[in-house]
Short mmCIF file of N, CA, C and O in Angstrom, two decimals:
data_model
loop_
_atom_site.label_atom_id
_atom_site.label_comp_id
_atom_site.label_asym_id
_atom_site.label_seq_id
_atom_site.Cartn_x
_atom_site.Cartn_y
_atom_site.Cartn_z
N MET A 1 13.18 1.75 0.79
CA MET A 1 12.05 1.19 0.14
C MET A 1 11.99 1.59 -1.35
O MET A 1 11.60 0.81 -2.18
N HIS A 2 12.30 2.85 -1.62
CA HIS A 2 12.22 3.32 -3.03
C HIS A 2 13.16 2.50 -3.89
O HIS A 2 12.91 2.35 -5.11
N ALA A 3 14.23 2.01 -3.35
CA ALA A 3 15.19 1.26 -4.17
C ALA A 3 14.80 -0.20 -4.36
O ALA A 3 15.43 -0.94 -5.05
N GLY A 4 13.75 -0.61 -3.67
CA GLY A 4 13.31 -2.02 -3.80
C GLY A 4 14.07 -2.95 -2.89
O GLY A 4 13.94 -4.17 -3.03
N ARG A 5 14.78 -2.49 -1.93
CA ARG A 5 15.54 -3.33 -1.02
C ARG A 5 14.71 -3.56 0.24
O ARG A 5 14.92 -2.99 1.29
N TYR A 6 13.75 -4.45 0.10
CA TYR A 6 12.76 -4.64 1.18
C TYR A 6 13.35 -5.34 2.41
O TYR A 6 12.99 -5.01 3.53
N GLN A 7 14.25 -6.30 2.19
CA GLN A 7 14.89 -7.01 3.33
C GLN A 7 15.69 -6.06 4.16
O GLN A 7 15.68 -6.07 5.36
N GLU A 8 16.49 -5.17 3.52
CA GLU A 8 17.24 -4.21 4.24
C GLU A 8 16.32 -3.23 5.00
O GLU A 8 16.64 -2.85 6.13
N SER A 9 15.25 -2.92 4.37
CA SER A 9 14.29 -2.00 5.01
C SER A 9 13.68 -2.68 6.27
O SER A 9 13.44 -2.01 7.27
N LYS A 10 13.40 -3.97 6.19
CA LYS A 10 12.88 -4.69 7.30
C LYS A 10 13.89 -4.65 8.48
O LYS A 10 13.46 -4.58 9.62
N GLU A 11 15.16 -4.74 8.17
CA GLU A 11 16.20 -4.70 9.25
C GLU A 11 16.19 -3.33 9.86
O GLU A 11 16.31 -3.20 11.11
N HIS A 12 16.07 -2.26 9.10
CA HIS A 12 16.03 -0.90 9.60
C HIS A 12 14.79 -0.65 10.37
O HIS A 12 14.77 0.21 11.26
N LEU A 13 13.75 -1.37 10.06
CA LEU A 13 12.45 -1.20 10.75
C LEU A 13 12.60 -1.47 12.22
O LEU A 13 11.92 -0.84 13.04
N LYS A 14 13.47 -2.41 12.61
CA LYS A 14 13.67 -2.73 14.01
C LYS A 14 14.25 -1.58 14.81
O LYS A 14 14.11 -1.52 16.03
N GLN A 15 14.85 -0.61 14.10
CA GLN A 15 15.50 0.48 14.78
C GLN A 15 14.58 1.69 14.97
O GLN A 15 14.93 2.66 15.69
N ILE A 16 13.40 1.64 14.42
CA ILE A 16 12.45 2.73 14.57
C ILE A 16 11.84 2.73 15.96
O ILE A 16 11.29 1.66 16.38
N ALA A 17 11.96 3.78 16.70
CA ALA A 17 11.49 3.82 18.07
C ALA A 17 10.00 3.83 18.20
O ALA A 17 9.40 3.14 19.01
N SER A 18 9.31 4.64 17.39
CA SER A 18 7.88 4.80 17.47
C SER A 18 7.16 3.54 17.02
O SER A 18 7.35 3.06 15.89
N THR A 19 6.34 2.99 17.91
CA THR A 19 5.59 1.81 17.55
C THR A 19 4.56 2.06 16.46
O THR A 19 4.32 1.20 15.63
N GLU A 20 4.05 3.32 16.42
CA GLU A 20 3.07 3.66 15.35
C GLU A 20 3.75 3.66 13.98
O GLU A 20 3.23 3.13 13.01
N SER A 21 4.90 4.29 13.89
CA SER A 21 5.62 4.34 12.61
C SER A 21 6.11 2.94 12.22
O SER A 21 6.05 2.60 11.07
N ARG A 22 6.54 2.19 13.22
CA ARG A 22 7.00 0.81 12.92
C ARG A 22 5.84 -0.01 12.36
O ARG A 22 6.02 -0.75 11.40
N ALA A 23 4.67 0.13 12.95
CA ALA A 23 3.49 -0.64 12.48
C ALA A 23 3.10 -0.21 11.05
O ALA A 23 2.84 -1.11 10.23
N LEU A 24 3.15 1.03 10.76
CA LEU A 24 2.81 1.55 9.42
C LEU A 24 3.82 1.00 8.40
O LEU A 24 3.42 0.45 7.35
N PHE A 25 5.10 1.19 8.70
CA PHE A 25 6.10 0.76 7.71
C PHE A 25 6.14 -0.79 7.60
O PHE A 25 6.44 -1.33 6.51
N SER A 26 5.79 -1.49 8.66
CA SER A 26 5.71 -2.94 8.59
C SER A 26 4.59 -3.33 7.58
O SER A 26 4.80 -4.27 6.76
N LEU A 27 3.47 -2.68 7.61
CA LEU A 27 2.39 -2.97 6.69
C LEU A 27 2.84 -2.69 5.26
O LEU A 27 2.58 -3.46 4.36
N ILE A 28 3.49 -1.54 5.08
CA ILE A 28 3.94 -1.17 3.73
C ILE A 28 4.95 -2.22 3.19
O ILE A 28 4.81 -2.69 2.06
N LEU A 29 5.92 -2.58 4.03
CA LEU A 29 6.93 -3.55 3.54
C LEU A 29 6.30 -4.96 3.29
O LEU A 29 6.72 -5.61 2.40
N THR A 30 5.31 -5.30 4.12
CA THR A 30 4.68 -6.57 3.87
C THR A 30 3.91 -6.59 2.59
O THR A 30 3.97 -7.54 1.81
N ALA A 31 3.24 -5.48 2.29
CA ALA A 31 2.49 -5.36 1.03
C ALA A 31 3.44 -5.40 -0.18
O ALA A 31 3.16 -6.03 -1.18
N LEU A 32 4.58 -4.77 -0.03
CA LEU A 32 5.59 -4.75 -1.12
C LEU A 32 6.24 -6.10 -1.34
O LEU A 32 6.46 -6.54 -2.47
N SER A 33 6.62 -6.76 -0.23
CA SER A 33 7.37 -8.01 -0.39
C SER A 33 6.48 -9.28 -0.45
O SER A 33 6.84 -10.17 -1.19
N ASP A 34 5.38 -9.27 0.26
CA ASP A 34 4.57 -10.49 0.32
C ASP A 34 3.16 -10.34 -0.32
O ASP A 34 2.43 -11.32 -0.39
N GLY A 35 2.82 -9.12 -0.70
CA GLY A 35 1.52 -8.90 -1.34
C GLY A 35 0.54 -8.20 -0.41
O GLY A 35 0.67 -8.20 0.80
N ALA A 36 -0.46 -7.59 -1.01
CA ALA A 36 -1.48 -6.87 -0.28
C ALA A 36 -2.34 -7.77 0.63
O ALA A 36 -2.66 -7.38 1.74
N ALA A 37 -2.59 -8.96 0.21
CA ALA A 37 -3.43 -9.85 1.01
C ALA A 37 -2.75 -10.16 2.34
O ALA A 37 -3.35 -10.20 3.39
N ARG A 38 -1.45 -10.42 2.29
CA ARG A 38 -0.69 -10.69 3.51
C ARG A 38 -0.66 -9.45 4.40
O ARG A 38 -0.74 -9.55 5.62
N ALA A 39 -0.55 -8.27 3.84
CA ALA A 39 -0.56 -7.03 4.63
C ALA A 39 -1.91 -6.85 5.30
O ALA A 39 -1.97 -6.40 6.49
N VAL A 40 -3.00 -7.20 4.65
CA VAL A 40 -4.33 -7.10 5.23
C VAL A 40 -4.44 -8.06 6.42
O VAL A 40 -4.96 -7.71 7.48
N VAL A 41 -3.94 -9.26 6.28
CA VAL A 41 -3.96 -10.24 7.36
C VAL A 41 -3.12 -9.69 8.55
O VAL A 41 -3.56 -9.80 9.72
N GLU A 42 -1.95 -9.14 8.25
CA GLU A 42 -1.13 -8.55 9.30
C GLU A 42 -1.91 -7.43 10.02
O GLU A 42 -1.83 -7.33 11.26
N ALA A 43 -2.59 -6.60 9.27
CA ALA A 43 -3.34 -5.49 9.86
C ALA A 43 -4.45 -6.02 10.76
O ALA A 43 -4.71 -5.47 11.85
N GLN A 44 -5.08 -7.10 10.31
CA GLN A 44 -6.19 -7.68 11.15
C GLN A 44 -5.67 -8.23 12.47
O GLN A 44 -6.33 -8.10 13.45
N SER A 45 -4.49 -8.84 12.44
CA SER A 45 -3.97 -9.38 13.67
C SER A 45 -3.31 -8.30 14.52
O SER A 45 -3.32 -8.38 15.76
N SER A 46 -2.78 -7.25 13.92
CA SER A 46 -2.11 -6.17 14.73
C SER A 46 -3.09 -5.18 15.30
O SER A 46 -2.82 -4.58 16.31
N PHE A 47 -4.22 -4.92 14.59
CA PHE A 47 -5.15 -3.90 14.96
C PHE A 47 -6.59 -4.51 15.06
O PHE A 47 -7.30 -4.42 14.08
N PRO A 48 -6.95 -5.04 16.19
CA PRO A 48 -8.28 -5.58 16.32
C PRO A 48 -9.42 -4.57 16.17
O PRO A 48 -10.48 -4.89 15.71
N ASP A 49 -9.12 -3.34 16.55
CA ASP A 49 -10.09 -2.24 16.40
C ASP A 49 -10.18 -1.83 14.94
O ASP A 49 -9.18 -1.49 14.32
N GLY A 50 -11.41 -1.90 14.37
CA GLY A 50 -11.60 -1.54 12.95
C GLY A 50 -11.18 -0.14 12.59
O GLY A 50 -10.67 0.08 11.48
N ASN A 51 -11.39 0.86 13.48
CA ASN A 51 -11.00 2.21 13.15
C ASN A 51 -9.46 2.32 13.01
O ASN A 51 -9.00 2.97 12.08
N ASN A 52 -8.72 1.78 13.96
CA ASN A 52 -7.27 1.84 13.89
C ASN A 52 -6.76 1.07 12.67
O ASN A 52 -5.88 1.53 12.00
N ARG A 53 -7.37 -0.07 12.42
CA ARG A 53 -6.92 -0.86 11.27
C ARG A 53 -7.17 -0.11 9.98
O ARG A 53 -6.24 -0.03 9.15
N ALA A 54 -8.32 0.52 9.87
CA ALA A 54 -8.61 1.30 8.63
C ALA A 54 -7.63 2.45 8.51
O ALA A 54 -7.16 2.75 7.38
N GLN A 55 -7.34 3.14 9.59
CA GLN A 55 -6.37 4.27 9.59
C GLN A 55 -5.02 3.83 9.09
O GLN A 55 -4.44 4.50 8.21
N TYR A 56 -4.51 2.72 9.58
CA TYR A 56 -3.21 2.25 9.14
C TYR A 56 -3.22 1.73 7.74
O TYR A 56 -2.28 1.92 6.95
N LEU A 57 -4.29 1.09 7.30
CA LEU A 57 -4.38 0.56 5.95
C LEU A 57 -4.43 1.72 4.92
O LEU A 57 -3.77 1.67 3.90
N VAL A 58 -5.18 2.75 5.25
CA VAL A 58 -5.26 3.94 4.38
C VAL A 58 -3.89 4.64 4.33
O VAL A 58 -3.41 5.02 3.22
N GLY A 59 -3.22 4.73 5.49
CA GLY A 59 -1.89 5.34 5.51
C GLY A 59 -0.87 4.56 4.66
O GLY A 59 -0.10 5.15 3.93
N ALA A 60 -0.93 3.24 4.81
CA ALA A 60 -0.01 2.40 4.02
C ALA A 60 -0.39 2.52 2.51
O ALA A 60 0.54 2.59 1.67
N ALA A 61 -1.65 2.59 2.22
CA ALA A 61 -2.05 2.77 0.80
C ALA A 61 -1.52 4.08 0.21
O ALA A 61 -1.12 4.09 -0.94
N GLN A 62 -1.56 5.11 1.02
CA GLN A 62 -1.01 6.42 0.52
C GLN A 62 0.44 6.32 0.19
O GLN A 62 0.84 6.88 -0.86
N VAL A 63 1.21 5.60 0.97
CA VAL A 63 2.62 5.48 0.68
C VAL A 63 2.78 4.62 -0.56
O VAL A 63 3.64 4.90 -1.42
N LEU A 64 2.03 3.58 -0.68
CA LEU A 64 2.09 2.73 -1.88
C LEU A 64 1.72 3.48 -3.14
O LEU A 64 2.32 3.25 -4.18
N ILE A 65 0.81 4.43 -3.08
CA ILE A 65 0.49 5.29 -4.19
C ILE A 65 1.73 6.11 -4.60
O ILE A 65 2.07 6.23 -5.77
N GLN A 66 2.41 6.64 -3.58
CA GLN A 66 3.61 7.45 -3.89
C GLN A 66 4.70 6.57 -4.53
O GLN A 66 5.48 7.05 -5.28
N LEU A 67 4.71 5.29 -4.16
CA LEU A 67 5.67 4.36 -4.76
C LEU A 67 5.18 3.78 -6.11
O LEU A 67 5.84 2.91 -6.69
N ARG A 68 4.02 4.25 -6.55
CA ARG A 68 3.39 3.83 -7.78
C ARG A 68 3.00 2.36 -7.80
O ARG A 68 2.99 1.70 -8.81
N GLU A 69 2.62 1.86 -6.63
CA GLU A 69 2.12 0.47 -6.48
C GLU A 69 0.61 0.55 -6.33
O GLU A 69 0.04 0.29 -5.26
N TYR A 70 -0.06 0.90 -7.46
CA TYR A 70 -1.45 1.24 -7.36
C TYR A 70 -2.35 0.04 -7.06
O TYR A 70 -3.32 0.18 -6.33
N GLU A 71 -2.05 -1.13 -7.63
CA GLU A 71 -2.90 -2.31 -7.39
C GLU A 71 -2.86 -2.69 -5.87
O GLU A 71 -3.90 -3.05 -5.28
N ARG A 72 -1.69 -2.64 -5.27
CA ARG A 72 -1.55 -3.00 -3.89
C ARG A 72 -2.25 -1.95 -3.02
O ARG A 72 -2.91 -2.27 -2.04
N ALA A 73 -2.13 -0.66 -3.44
CA ALA A 73 -2.81 0.38 -2.69
C ALA A 73 -4.33 0.23 -2.79
O ALA A 73 -5.05 0.45 -1.78
N LEU A 74 -4.81 -0.21 -3.94
CA LEU A 74 -6.24 -0.44 -4.10
C LEU A 74 -6.73 -1.50 -3.15
O LEU A 74 -7.77 -1.36 -2.50
N GLU A 75 -5.97 -2.60 -3.04
CA GLU A 75 -6.38 -3.71 -2.17
C GLU A 75 -6.45 -3.28 -0.69
O GLU A 75 -7.34 -3.66 0.06
N LEU A 76 -5.44 -2.50 -0.29
CA LEU A 76 -5.42 -2.05 1.11
C LEU A 76 -6.57 -1.08 1.37
O LEU A 76 -7.19 -1.10 2.45
N THR A 77 -6.88 -0.24 0.39
CA THR A 77 -7.97 0.70 0.56
C THR A 77 -9.32 -0.06 0.58
O THR A 77 -10.19 0.33 1.37
N LYS A 78 -9.46 -1.08 -0.18
CA LYS A 78 -10.69 -1.89 -0.12
C LYS A 78 -10.87 -2.53 1.24
O LYS A 78 -11.94 -2.56 1.79
N ALA A 79 -9.74 -3.02 1.81
CA ALA A 79 -9.80 -3.62 3.14
C ALA A 79 -10.18 -2.59 4.22
O ALA A 79 -10.95 -2.84 5.11
N ALA A 80 -9.67 -1.37 4.06
CA ALA A 80 -10.01 -0.26 4.99
C ALA A 80 -11.49 0.05 4.86
O ALA A 80 -12.18 0.28 5.88
N ALA A 81 -12.02 0.06 3.67
CA ALA A 81 -13.44 0.36 3.44
C ALA A 81 -14.32 -0.73 4.06
O ALA A 81 -15.44 -0.42 4.51
N ARG A 82 -13.84 -1.96 4.06
CA ARG A 82 -14.59 -3.04 4.67
C ARG A 82 -14.61 -2.96 6.22
O ARG A 82 -15.54 -3.36 6.88
N ALA A 83 -13.54 -2.34 6.74
CA ALA A 83 -13.40 -2.27 8.21
C ALA A 83 -14.36 -1.25 8.80
O ALA A 83 -14.96 -1.48 9.83
N VAL A 84 -14.41 -0.07 8.21
CA VAL A 84 -15.26 1.01 8.71
C VAL A 84 -15.79 1.81 7.53
O VAL A 84 -15.24 1.75 6.42
N ASN A 85 -16.78 2.66 7.82
CA ASN A 85 -17.34 3.50 6.79
C ASN A 85 -16.55 4.82 6.78
O ASN A 85 -16.61 5.57 7.72
N ILE A 86 -15.77 5.03 5.74
CA ILE A 86 -14.95 6.22 5.63
C ILE A 86 -15.54 7.12 4.58
O ILE A 86 -15.72 6.72 3.42
N PRO A 87 -15.84 8.40 4.91
CA PRO A 87 -16.41 9.32 3.90
C PRO A 87 -15.41 9.47 2.67
O PRO A 87 -14.23 9.66 2.86
N GLY A 88 -15.98 9.38 1.52
CA GLY A 88 -15.21 9.59 0.30
C GLY A 88 -14.40 8.43 -0.13
O GLY A 88 -13.69 8.48 -1.14
N ILE A 89 -14.47 7.29 0.58
CA ILE A 89 -13.63 6.13 0.19
C ILE A 89 -14.05 5.52 -1.14
O ILE A 89 -13.21 5.04 -1.88
N GLN A 90 -15.35 5.54 -1.47
CA GLN A 90 -15.79 4.97 -2.70
C GLN A 90 -15.18 5.75 -3.92
O GLN A 90 -14.79 5.07 -4.87
N ALA A 91 -15.16 7.02 -3.79
CA ALA A 91 -14.55 7.83 -4.91
C ALA A 91 -13.05 7.50 -5.06
O ALA A 91 -12.57 7.37 -6.17
N ARG A 92 -12.39 7.34 -3.91
CA ARG A 92 -10.97 6.97 -3.96
C ARG A 92 -10.79 5.56 -4.56
O ARG A 92 -9.85 5.39 -5.36
N LEU A 93 -11.69 4.64 -4.24
CA LEU A 93 -11.58 3.27 -4.81
C LEU A 93 -11.78 3.30 -6.31
O LEU A 93 -11.09 2.61 -7.06
N GLU A 94 -12.75 4.06 -6.76
CA GLU A 94 -13.01 4.18 -8.20
C GLU A 94 -11.80 4.74 -8.97
O GLU A 94 -11.41 4.28 -9.97
N LEU A 95 -11.20 5.84 -8.35
CA LEU A 95 -10.08 6.41 -9.00
C LEU A 95 -8.88 5.47 -9.03
O LEU A 95 -8.23 5.35 -10.05
N LEU A 96 -8.60 4.85 -7.88
CA LEU A 96 -7.51 3.88 -7.81
C LEU A 96 -7.66 2.73 -8.79
O LEU A 96 -6.70 2.19 -9.33
N GLY A 97 -8.92 2.33 -8.99
CA GLY A 97 -9.17 1.23 -9.99
C GLY A 97 -8.83 1.61 -11.38
O GLY A 97 -8.57 0.74 -12.21
N LYS A 98 -8.79 2.91 -11.69
CA LYS A 98 -8.47 3.35 -13.03
C LYS A 98 -7.02 3.70 -13.27
O LYS A 98 -6.58 3.76 -14.40
N VAL A 99 -6.29 3.95 -12.18
CA VAL A 99 -4.92 4.36 -12.34
C VAL A 99 -4.02 3.22 -12.75
O VAL A 99 -4.07 2.16 -12.22
N LYS A 100 -3.15 3.46 -13.73
CA LYS A 100 -2.26 2.48 -14.20
C LYS A 100 -0.84 3.11 -14.28
O LYS A 100 -0.75 4.34 -14.50
N ARG A 101 0.18 2.36 -14.15
CA ARG A 101 1.55 2.87 -14.38
C ARG A 101 1.70 3.25 -15.83
O ARG A 101 1.18 2.56 -16.70
N SER A 102 2.40 4.30 -16.08
CA SER A 102 2.57 4.78 -17.43
C SER A 102 3.24 3.73 -18.34
O SER A 102 2.94 3.64 -19.54
N GLU A 103 4.10 2.90 -17.77
CA GLU A 103 4.76 1.87 -18.57
C GLU A 103 3.78 0.83 -19.08
O GLU A 103 4.01 0.20 -20.09
N GLN A 104 2.66 0.69 -18.41
CA GLN A 104 1.67 -0.31 -18.79
C GLN A 104 0.75 0.16 -19.90
O GLN A 104 0.11 -0.64 -20.53
N VAL A 105 0.70 1.46 -20.10
CA VAL A 105 -0.24 1.97 -21.14
C VAL A 105 0.43 2.65 -22.30
O VAL A 105 -0.23 3.22 -23.13
N LEU A 106 1.73 2.56 -22.36
CA LEU A 106 2.46 3.15 -23.50
C LEU A 106 2.07 2.47 -24.79
O LEU A 106 1.80 1.21 -24.79
N LEU A 107 2.07 3.19 -25.87
CA LEU A 107 1.82 2.57 -27.17
C LEU A 107 2.99 1.68 -27.56
O LEU A 107 4.14 1.98 -27.24
N PRO A 108 2.73 0.63 -28.31
CA PRO A 108 3.81 -0.26 -28.72
C PRO A 108 4.70 0.50 -29.76
O PRO A 108 4.22 1.40 -30.42
N PRO A 109 5.96 0.11 -29.87
CA PRO A 109 6.85 0.77 -30.84
C PRO A 109 6.38 0.73 -32.27
O PRO A 109 6.78 1.51 -33.11
N THR A 110 5.53 -0.28 -32.59
CA THR A 110 5.06 -0.45 -33.94
C THR A 110 3.90 0.46 -34.28
O THR A 110 3.43 0.52 -35.42
N ASP A 111 3.35 1.16 -33.28
CA ASP A 111 2.21 2.08 -33.53
C ASP A 111 2.69 3.30 -34.29
O ASP A 111 3.63 3.95 -33.84
N PRO A 112 2.09 3.64 -35.40
CA PRO A 112 2.58 4.72 -36.27
C PRO A 112 2.28 6.14 -35.70
O PRO A 112 2.82 7.11 -36.22
N ARG A 113 1.52 6.24 -34.63
CA ARG A 113 1.25 7.60 -34.13
C ARG A 113 2.49 8.24 -33.67
O ARG A 113 3.07 8.95 -33.26
#
């Protein structure tokens, strides 16, 4: 996943024995390859129980944060917050809304600083 080879990762996903791990990594790979909205739809169909769905969405968001995919992590966290009331989720949403990749906020080469 770190190398951006999502199709290869999806093939390896079939070899994971644990259904819980497979479900989590499936959400992550869907968010990376098809977008956060598609991952939320997948979570809704895979986990009808709101508590389980929120747990997997937050777990997937944590991995996306580690991969520096902050916008996708924010969308998954918002979906988790809609599913159930999670203590401290609003603070996490506010923080994620402010986080940007360093490449996006670098000063232009023409800036004299």
